[in-house]
Structures are given as structure tokens and as C-alpha cells.
PDB file of C-alpha atoms in Angstrom:
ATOM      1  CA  UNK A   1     -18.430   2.603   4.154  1.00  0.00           C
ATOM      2  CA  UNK A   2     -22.249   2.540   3.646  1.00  0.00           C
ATOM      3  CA  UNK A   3     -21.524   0.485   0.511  1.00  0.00           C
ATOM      4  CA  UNK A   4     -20.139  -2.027   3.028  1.00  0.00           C
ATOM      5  CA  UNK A   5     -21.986  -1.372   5.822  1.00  0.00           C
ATOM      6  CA  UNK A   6     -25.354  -2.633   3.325  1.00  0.00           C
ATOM      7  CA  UNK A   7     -23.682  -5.903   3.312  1.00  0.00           C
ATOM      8  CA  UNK A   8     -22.457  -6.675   6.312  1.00  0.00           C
ATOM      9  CA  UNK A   9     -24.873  -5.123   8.889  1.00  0.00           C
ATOM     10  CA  UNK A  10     -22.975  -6.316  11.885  1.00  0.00           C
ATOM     11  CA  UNK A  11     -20.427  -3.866  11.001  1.00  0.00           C
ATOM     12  CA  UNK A  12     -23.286  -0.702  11.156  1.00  0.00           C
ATOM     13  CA  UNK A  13     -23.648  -1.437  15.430  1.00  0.00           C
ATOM     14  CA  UNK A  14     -19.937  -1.598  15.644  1.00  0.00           C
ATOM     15  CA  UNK A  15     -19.627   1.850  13.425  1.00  0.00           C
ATOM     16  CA  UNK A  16     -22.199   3.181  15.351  1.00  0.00           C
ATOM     17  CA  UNK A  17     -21.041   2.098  18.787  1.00  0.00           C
ATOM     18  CA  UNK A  18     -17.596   3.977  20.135  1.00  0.00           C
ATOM     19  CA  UNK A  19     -17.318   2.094  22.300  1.00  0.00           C
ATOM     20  CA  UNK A  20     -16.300  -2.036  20.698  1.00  0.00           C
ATOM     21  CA  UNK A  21     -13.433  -2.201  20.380  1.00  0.00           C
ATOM     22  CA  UNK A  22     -11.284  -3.797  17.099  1.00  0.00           C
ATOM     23  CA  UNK A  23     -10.590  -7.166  16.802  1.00  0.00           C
ATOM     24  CA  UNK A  24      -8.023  -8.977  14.989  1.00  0.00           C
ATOM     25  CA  UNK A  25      -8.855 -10.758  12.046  1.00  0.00           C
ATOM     26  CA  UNK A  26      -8.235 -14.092  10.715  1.00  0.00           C
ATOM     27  CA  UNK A  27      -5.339 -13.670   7.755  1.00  0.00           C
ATOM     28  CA  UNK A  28      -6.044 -14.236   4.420  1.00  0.00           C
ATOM     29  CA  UNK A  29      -4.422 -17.878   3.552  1.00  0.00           C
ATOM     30  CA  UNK A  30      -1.325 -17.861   0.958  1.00  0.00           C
ATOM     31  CA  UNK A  31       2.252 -16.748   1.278  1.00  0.00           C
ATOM     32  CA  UNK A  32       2.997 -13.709   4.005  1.00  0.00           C
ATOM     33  CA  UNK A  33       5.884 -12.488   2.049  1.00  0.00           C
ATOM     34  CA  UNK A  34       3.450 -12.278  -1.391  1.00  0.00           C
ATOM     35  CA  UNK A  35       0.507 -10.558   0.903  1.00  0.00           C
ATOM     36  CA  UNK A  36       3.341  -8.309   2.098  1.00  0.00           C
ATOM     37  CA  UNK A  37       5.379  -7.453  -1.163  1.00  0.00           C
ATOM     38  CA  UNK A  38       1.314  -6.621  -2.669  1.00  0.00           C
ATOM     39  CA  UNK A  39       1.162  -4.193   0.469  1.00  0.00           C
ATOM     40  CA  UNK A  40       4.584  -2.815  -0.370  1.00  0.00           C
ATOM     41  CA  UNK A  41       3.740  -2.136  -4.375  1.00  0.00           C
ATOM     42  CA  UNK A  42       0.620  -0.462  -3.648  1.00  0.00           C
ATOM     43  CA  UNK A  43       0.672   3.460  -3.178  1.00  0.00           C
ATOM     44  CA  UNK A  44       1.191   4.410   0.435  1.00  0.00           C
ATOM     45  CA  UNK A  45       2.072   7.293   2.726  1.00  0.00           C
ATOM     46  CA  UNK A  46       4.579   7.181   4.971  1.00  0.00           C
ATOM     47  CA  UNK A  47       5.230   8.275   8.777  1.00  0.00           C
ATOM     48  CA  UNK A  48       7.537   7.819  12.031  1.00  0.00           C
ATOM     49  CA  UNK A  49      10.378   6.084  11.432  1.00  0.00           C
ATOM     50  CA  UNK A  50      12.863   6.583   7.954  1.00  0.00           C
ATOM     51  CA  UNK A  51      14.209   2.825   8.092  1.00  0.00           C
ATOM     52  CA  UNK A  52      11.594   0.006   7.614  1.00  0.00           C
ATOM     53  CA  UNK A  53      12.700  -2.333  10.521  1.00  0.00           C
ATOM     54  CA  UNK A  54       9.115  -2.926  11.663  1.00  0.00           C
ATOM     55  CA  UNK A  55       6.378  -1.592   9.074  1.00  0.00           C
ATOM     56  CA  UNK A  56       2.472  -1.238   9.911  1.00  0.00           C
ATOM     57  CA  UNK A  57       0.457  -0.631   6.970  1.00  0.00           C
ATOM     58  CA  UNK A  58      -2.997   1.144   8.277  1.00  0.00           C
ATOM     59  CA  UNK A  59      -6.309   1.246   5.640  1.00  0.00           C
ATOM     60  CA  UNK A  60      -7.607   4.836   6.641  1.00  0.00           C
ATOM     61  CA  UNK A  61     -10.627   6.463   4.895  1.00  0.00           C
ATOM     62  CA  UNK A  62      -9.795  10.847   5.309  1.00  0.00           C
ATOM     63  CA  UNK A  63     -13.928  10.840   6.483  1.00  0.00           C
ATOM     64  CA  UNK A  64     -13.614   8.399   9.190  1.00  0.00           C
ATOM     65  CA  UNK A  65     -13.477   9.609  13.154  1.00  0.00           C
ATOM     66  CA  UNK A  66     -11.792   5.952  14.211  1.00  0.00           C
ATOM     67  CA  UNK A  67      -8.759   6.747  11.813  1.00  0.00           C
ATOM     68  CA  UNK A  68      -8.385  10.149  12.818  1.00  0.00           C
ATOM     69  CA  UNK A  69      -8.479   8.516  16.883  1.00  0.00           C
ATOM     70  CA  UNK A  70      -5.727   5.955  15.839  1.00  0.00           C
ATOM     71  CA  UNK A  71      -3.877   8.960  14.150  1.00  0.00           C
ATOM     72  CA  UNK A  72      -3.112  10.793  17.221  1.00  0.00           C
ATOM     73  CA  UNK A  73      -2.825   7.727  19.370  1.00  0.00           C
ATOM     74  CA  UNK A  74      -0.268   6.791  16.999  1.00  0.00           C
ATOM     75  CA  UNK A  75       1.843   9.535  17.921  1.00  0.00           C
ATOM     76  CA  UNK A  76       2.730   8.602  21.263  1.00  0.00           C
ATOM     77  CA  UNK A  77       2.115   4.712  20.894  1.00  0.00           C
ATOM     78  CA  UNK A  78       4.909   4.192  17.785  1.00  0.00           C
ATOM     79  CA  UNK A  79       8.096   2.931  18.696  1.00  0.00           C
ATOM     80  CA  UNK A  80      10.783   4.545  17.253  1.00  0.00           C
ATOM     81  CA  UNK A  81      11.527   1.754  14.698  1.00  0.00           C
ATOM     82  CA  UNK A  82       7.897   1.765  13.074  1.00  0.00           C
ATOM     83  CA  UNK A  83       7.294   2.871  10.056  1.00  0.00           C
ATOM     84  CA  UNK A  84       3.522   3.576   9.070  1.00  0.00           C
ATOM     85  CA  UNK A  85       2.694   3.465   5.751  1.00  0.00           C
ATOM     86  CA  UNK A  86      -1.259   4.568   5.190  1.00  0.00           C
ATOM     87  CA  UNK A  87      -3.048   3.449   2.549  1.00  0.00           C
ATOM     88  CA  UNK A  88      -6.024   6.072   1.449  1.00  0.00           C
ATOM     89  CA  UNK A  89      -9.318   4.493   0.780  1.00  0.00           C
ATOM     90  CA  UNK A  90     -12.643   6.105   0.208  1.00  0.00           C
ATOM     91  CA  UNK A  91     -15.427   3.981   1.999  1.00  0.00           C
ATOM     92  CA  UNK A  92     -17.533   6.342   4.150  1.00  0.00           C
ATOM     93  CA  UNK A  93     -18.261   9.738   2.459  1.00  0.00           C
ATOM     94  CA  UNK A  94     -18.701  10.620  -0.733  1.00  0.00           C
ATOM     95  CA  UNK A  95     -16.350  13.497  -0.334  1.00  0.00           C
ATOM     96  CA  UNK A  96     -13.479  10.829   1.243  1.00  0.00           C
ATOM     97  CA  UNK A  97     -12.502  10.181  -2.895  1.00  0.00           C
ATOM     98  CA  UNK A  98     -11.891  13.967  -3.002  1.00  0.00           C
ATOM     99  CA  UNK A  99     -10.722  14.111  -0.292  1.00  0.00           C
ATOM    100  CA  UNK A 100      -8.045  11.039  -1.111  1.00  0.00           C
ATOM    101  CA  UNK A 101      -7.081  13.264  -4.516  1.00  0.00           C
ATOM    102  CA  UNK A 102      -6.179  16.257  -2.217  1.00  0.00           C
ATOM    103  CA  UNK A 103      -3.888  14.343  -0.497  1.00  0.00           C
ATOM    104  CA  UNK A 104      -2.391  12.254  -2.682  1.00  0.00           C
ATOM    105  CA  UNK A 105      -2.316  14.723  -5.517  1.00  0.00           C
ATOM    106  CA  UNK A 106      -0.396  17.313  -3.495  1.00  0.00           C
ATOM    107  CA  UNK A 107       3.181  18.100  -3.690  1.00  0.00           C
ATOM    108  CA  UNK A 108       3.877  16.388  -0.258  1.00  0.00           C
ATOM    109  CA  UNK A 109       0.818  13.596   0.328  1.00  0.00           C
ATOM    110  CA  UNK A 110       2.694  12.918   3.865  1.00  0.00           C
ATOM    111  CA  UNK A 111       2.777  16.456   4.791  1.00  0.00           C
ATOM    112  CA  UNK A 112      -0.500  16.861   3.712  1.00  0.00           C
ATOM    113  CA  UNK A 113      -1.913  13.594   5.075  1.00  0.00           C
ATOM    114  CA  UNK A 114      -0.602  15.341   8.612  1.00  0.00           C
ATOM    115  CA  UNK A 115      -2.774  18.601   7.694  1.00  0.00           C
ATOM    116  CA  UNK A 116      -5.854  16.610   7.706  1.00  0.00           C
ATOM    117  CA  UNK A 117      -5.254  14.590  10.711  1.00  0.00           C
ATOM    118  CA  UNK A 118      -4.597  17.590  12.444  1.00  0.00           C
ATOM    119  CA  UNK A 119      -7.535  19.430  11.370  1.00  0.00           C
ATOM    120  CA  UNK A 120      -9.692  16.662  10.998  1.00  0.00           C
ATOM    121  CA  UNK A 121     -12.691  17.998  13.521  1.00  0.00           C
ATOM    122  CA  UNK A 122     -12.833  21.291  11.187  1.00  0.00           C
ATOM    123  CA  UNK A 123     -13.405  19.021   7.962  1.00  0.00           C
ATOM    124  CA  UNK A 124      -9.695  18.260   6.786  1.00  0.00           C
ATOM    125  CA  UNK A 125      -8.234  18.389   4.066  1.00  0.00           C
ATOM    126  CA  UNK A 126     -11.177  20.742   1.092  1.00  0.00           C
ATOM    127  CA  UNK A 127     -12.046  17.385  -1.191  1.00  0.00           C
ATOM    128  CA  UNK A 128     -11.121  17.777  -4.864  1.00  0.00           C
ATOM    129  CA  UNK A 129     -13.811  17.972  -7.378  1.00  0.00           C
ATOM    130  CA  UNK A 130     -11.697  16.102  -9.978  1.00  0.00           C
ATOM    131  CA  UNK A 131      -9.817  12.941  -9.295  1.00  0.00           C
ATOM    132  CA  UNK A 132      -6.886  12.308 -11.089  1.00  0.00           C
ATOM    133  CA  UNK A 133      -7.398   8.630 -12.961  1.00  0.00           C
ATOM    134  CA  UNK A 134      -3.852   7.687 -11.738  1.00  0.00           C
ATOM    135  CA  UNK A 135      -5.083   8.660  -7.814  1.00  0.00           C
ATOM    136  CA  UNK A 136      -8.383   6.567  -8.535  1.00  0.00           C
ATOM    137  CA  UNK A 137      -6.215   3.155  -9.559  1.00  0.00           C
ATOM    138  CA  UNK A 138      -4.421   3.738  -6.494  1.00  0.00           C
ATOM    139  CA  UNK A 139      -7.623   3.901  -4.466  1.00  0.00           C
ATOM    140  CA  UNK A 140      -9.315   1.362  -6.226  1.00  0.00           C
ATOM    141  CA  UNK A 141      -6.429  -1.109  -5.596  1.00  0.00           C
ATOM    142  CA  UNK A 142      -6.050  -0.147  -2.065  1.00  0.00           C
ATOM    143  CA  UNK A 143     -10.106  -0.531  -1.489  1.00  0.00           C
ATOM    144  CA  UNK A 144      -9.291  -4.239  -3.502  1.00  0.00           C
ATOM    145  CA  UNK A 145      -6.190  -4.765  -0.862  1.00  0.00           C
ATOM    146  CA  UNK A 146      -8.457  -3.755   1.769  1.00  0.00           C
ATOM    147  CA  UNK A 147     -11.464  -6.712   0.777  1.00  0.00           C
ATOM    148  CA  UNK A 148      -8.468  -9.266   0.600  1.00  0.00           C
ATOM    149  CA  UNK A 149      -7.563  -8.991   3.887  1.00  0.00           C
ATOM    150  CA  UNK A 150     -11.033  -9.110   5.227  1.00  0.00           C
ATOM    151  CA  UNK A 151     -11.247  -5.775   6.237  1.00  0.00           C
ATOM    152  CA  UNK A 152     -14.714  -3.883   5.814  1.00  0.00           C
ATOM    153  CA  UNK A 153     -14.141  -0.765   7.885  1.00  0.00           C
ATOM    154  CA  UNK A 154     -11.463   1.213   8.916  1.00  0.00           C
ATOM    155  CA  UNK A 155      -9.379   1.559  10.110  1.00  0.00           C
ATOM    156  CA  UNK A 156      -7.622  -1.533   9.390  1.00  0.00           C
ATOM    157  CA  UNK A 157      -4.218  -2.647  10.090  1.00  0.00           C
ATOM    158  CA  UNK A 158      -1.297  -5.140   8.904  1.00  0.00           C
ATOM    159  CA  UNK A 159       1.823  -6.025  10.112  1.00  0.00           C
ATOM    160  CA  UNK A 160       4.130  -8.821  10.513  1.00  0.00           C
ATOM    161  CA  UNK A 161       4.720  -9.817  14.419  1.00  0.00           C
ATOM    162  CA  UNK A 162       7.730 -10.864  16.347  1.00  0.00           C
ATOM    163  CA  UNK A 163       7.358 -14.321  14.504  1.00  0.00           C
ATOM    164  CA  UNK A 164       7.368 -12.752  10.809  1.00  0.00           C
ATOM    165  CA  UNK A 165       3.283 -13.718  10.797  1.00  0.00           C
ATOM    166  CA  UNK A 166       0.912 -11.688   9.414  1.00  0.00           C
ATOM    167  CA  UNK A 167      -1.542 -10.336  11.082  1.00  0.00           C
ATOM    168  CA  UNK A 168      -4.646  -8.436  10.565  1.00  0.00           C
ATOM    169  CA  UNK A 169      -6.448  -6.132  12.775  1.00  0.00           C
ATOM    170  CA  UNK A 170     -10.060  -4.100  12.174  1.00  0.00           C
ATOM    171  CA  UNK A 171     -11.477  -1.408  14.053  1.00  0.00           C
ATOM    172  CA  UNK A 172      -9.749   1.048  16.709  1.00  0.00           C
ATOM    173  CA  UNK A 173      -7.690  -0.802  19.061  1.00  0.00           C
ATOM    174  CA  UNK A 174      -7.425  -0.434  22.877  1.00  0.00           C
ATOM    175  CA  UNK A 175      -4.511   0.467  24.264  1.00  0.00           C
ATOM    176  CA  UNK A 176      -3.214  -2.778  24.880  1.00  0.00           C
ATOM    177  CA  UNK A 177      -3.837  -3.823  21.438  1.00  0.00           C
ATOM    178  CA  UNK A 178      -2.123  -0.487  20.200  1.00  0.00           C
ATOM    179  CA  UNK A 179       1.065  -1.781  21.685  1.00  0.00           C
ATOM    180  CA  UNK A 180       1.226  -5.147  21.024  1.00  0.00           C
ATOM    181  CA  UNK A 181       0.950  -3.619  16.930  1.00  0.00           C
ATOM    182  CA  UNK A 182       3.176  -0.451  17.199  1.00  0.00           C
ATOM    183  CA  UNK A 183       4.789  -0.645  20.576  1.00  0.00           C
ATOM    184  CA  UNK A 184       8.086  -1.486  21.209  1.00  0.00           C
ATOM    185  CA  UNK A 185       9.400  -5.094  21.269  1.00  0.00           C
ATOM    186  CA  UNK A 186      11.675  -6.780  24.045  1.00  0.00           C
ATOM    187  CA  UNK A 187      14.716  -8.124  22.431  1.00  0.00           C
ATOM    188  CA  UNK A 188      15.291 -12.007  22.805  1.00  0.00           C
TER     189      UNK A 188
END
């Protein structure tokens, strides 16, 4: 993130202030179903629900505090037909890259993905020293994704809404943010 944070200095009060909130963010223009396929070929992790009724992707960074908050609030704010598929990127630490490689490069990324959420506050996942060249494409092109959507921090999230329209949110969202992207939907 300090890479980012350099150019776009607005983003250094909001990473340094808990307490402003996320905000959604305008979509990039083009075709939702080509922004979304893009999102669905990159390399992701998935949680919560098998079927992919309603899928959220979510940008995290394994270094940042805001990702691990929207981790646990995503337990009990998911509906039970939301699928979140997180996409690793490596934006605030130097160790987050490492970090990314132990993850993705274990035998079960989502299981452990869920051992470094859970143990984020005593330093996560231990960051590889090597990276994998395979697990740096896939962070690469997730970082890439990430810049396309106009996303500078994370977390960041993306999801189509009750009208099949994309939308984009950055930062940690409030609770009634949280629901209005994972919560569950009245039926029409």
C-alpha cells in the first residue's frame, strides 16, 4: 500500500484514520458480464456458500487490519447464498507477497486463508521467503484487477446487485453498507 499511498495521498488520512468509513466507487465503464467473467478467471479463494447464486469478490492484502475487520464481520453478515471469493494482493507490507505464497501455495489456500484471519493479531500466516512465479502472476494480475476497478486500498469489494450492476466498494464498510453487499435480499 505505501506504493499507492505515494500517489494518492488522500488515501494515507483514510488508512490512517479508523474511523472513515468505505465508500463505493464509481465502476469502471465497459461490459459487467466481461468485468465479471475477468473476476471469475483470475485466481481466487473461496468461502460461505458452495453454489454461486450471489458472489462477492473482496481484494484483501494478508498485512492489512481493515481486511482482517471485514473478515470476521463477514462471518455473521453473509447470507447463506454468498459466496466470497478473495483475491490475495500484496500492497501494504513487504512480507504481504510472502505472506500471499503461504497461502496460496499451501495444500488448502481456503483453509489456510482461515488460519491467518484467525490469527491475524499474532502475525498470520509465517511469509514465505520464495514466491512461486506461478503465485506472483496470480498476484500481479489480481494487483492489475484491483487498479481497474479503481481500487487503491483494501479492502475492496465487487459484486453484482439486485439489478445485475456492478458495483464497486473501497474501504471497510459500516454495517449498513455490509448488508446491502452480503446481506440477504427480499425476494420480489
Amino acid at each position: 500500500m505505501r506504493r499507492f499511498l505515494a500517489l494518492f495521498p488522500c488515501l494515507a488520512m483514510l488508512c490512517s484514520n479508523p474511523a472513515v468509513a468505505g465508500t463505493w466507487v464509481a465502476a469502471p465503464g465497459g461490459s459487467a458480464a466481461g468485468l465479471m467473467q475477468r473476476l471469475d478467471r483470475a485466481r481466487w479463494i473461496a468461502a460461505g456458500a458452495k453454489g454461486t447464486a450471489r458472489v462477492v469478490y473482496v481484494f484483501a492484502d494478508p498485512d492489512c487490519p481493515f481486511c482482517n475487520d471485514l473478515w470476521k464481520a463477514l462471518k455473521s453478515a453473509r447470507a447463506p447464498d454468498v459466496q466470497i471469493r478473495y483475491l490475495l494482493v500484496a500492497v501494504i507490507d513487504a512480507d504481504s507477497r510472502g505472506k500471499d505464497a503461504a497461502i496460496l501455495e499451501s495444500a488448502d489456500p481456503a483453509a489456510a486463508l482461515e488460519q491467518h484471519e484467525r490469527n491475524y493479531a499474532k502475525g498470520g500466516v509465517t511469509p514465505r521467503s520464495t514466491v512461486q512465479p506461478a503465485t506472483a502472476e496470480t498476484v500481479s494480475v489480481n494487483e492489475a484487477l484491483m487498479q481497474a476497478l479503481h481500487l487503491y486500498g483494501t479492502p475492496g469489494m465487487v459484486y453484482l446487485d439486485e439489478h445485475n450492476e456492478v458495483k464497486v466498494f473501497g474501504g471497510m464498510p459500516n454495517a449498513g453498507q455490509l448488508r446491502a453487499i452480503v446481506g440477504k435480499r427480499s425476494t420480489p
